[in-house]
mmCIF file of C-alpha atoms in Angstrom:
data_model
loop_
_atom_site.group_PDB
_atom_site.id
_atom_site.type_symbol
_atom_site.label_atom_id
_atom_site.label_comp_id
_atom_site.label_asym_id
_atom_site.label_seq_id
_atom_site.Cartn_x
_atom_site.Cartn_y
_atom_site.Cartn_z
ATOM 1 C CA UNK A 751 0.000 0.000 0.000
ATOM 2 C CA UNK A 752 1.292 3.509 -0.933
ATOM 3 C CA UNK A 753 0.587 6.659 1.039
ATOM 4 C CA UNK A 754 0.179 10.338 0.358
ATOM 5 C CA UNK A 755 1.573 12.696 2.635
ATOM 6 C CA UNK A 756 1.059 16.725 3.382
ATOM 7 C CA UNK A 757 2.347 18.488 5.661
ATOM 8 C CA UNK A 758 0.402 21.468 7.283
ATOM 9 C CA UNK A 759 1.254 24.145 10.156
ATOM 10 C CA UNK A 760 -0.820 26.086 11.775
ATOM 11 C CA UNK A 761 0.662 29.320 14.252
ATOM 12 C CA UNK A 762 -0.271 29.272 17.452
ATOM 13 C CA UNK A 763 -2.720 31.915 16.675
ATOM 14 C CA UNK A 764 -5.314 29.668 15.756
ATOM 15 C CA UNK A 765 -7.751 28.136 18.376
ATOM 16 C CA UNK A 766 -7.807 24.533 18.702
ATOM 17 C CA UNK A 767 -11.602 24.340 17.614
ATOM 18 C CA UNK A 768 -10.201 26.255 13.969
ATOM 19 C CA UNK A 769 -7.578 23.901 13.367
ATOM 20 C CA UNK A 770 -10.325 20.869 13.966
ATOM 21 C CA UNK A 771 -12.270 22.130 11.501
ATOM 22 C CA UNK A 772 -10.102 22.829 8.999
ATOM 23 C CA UNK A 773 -8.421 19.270 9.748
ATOM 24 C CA UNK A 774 -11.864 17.792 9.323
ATOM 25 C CA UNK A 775 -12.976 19.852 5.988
ATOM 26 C CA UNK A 776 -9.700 18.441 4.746
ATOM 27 C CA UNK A 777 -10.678 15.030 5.734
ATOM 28 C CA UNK A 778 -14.108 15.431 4.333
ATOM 29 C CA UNK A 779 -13.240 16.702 0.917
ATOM 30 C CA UNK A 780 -10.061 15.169 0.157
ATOM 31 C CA UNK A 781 -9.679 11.783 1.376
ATOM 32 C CA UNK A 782 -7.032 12.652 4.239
ATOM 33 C CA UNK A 783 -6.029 11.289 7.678
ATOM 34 C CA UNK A 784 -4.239 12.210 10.610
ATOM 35 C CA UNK A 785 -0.713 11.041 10.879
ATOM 36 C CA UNK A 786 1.231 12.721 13.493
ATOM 37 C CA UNK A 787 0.845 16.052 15.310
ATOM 38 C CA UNK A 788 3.942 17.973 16.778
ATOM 39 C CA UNK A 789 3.189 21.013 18.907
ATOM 40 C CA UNK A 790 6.492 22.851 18.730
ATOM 41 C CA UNK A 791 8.187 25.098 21.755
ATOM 42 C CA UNK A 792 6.588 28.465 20.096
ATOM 43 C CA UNK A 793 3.145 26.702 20.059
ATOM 44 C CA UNK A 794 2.943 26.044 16.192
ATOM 45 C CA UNK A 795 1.171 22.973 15.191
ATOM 46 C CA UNK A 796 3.176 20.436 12.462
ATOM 47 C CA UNK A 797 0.104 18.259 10.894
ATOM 48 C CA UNK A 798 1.062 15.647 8.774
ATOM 49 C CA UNK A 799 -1.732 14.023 7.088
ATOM 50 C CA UNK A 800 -1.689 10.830 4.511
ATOM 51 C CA UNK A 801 -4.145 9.198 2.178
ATOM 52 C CA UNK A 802 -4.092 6.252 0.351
ATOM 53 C CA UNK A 803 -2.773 6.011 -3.290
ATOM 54 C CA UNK A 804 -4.910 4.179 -5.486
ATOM 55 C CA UNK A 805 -3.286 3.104 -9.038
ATOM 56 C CA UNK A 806 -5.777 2.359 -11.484
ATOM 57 C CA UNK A 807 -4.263 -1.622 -12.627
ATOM 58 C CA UNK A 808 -5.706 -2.204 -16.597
ATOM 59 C CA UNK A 809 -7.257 -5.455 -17.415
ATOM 60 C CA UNK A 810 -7.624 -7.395 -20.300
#
């Protein structure tokens, strides 16, 4: 299986309830999940998000 990744950071000036719902429209509309979150010393938030890569195999 082959994975997608992005990687997304939000400042610490966003609220925890914004960066849910952006996570989750993200999730909604394109397919992605949480991989790891890494809350840094100056309070940013590194998202990493995957989804699955799906290869279209052609049959006879």
């Amino acid at each position: 299986m082959e994975w997608e990744f992005d990687k997304v950071s939000f400042s610490r000036e966003f609220s925890r309830n914004v960066v849910t719902r952006l996570l989750v429209e993200r999730a909604e509309h394109g397919g992605w999940e949480l991989d790891r979150v890494r809350i840094g010393p100056d309070g940013t938030r590194r998202v990493v998000l995957r989804r699955k890569i799906i290869r279209a195999v052609r049959t006879a």
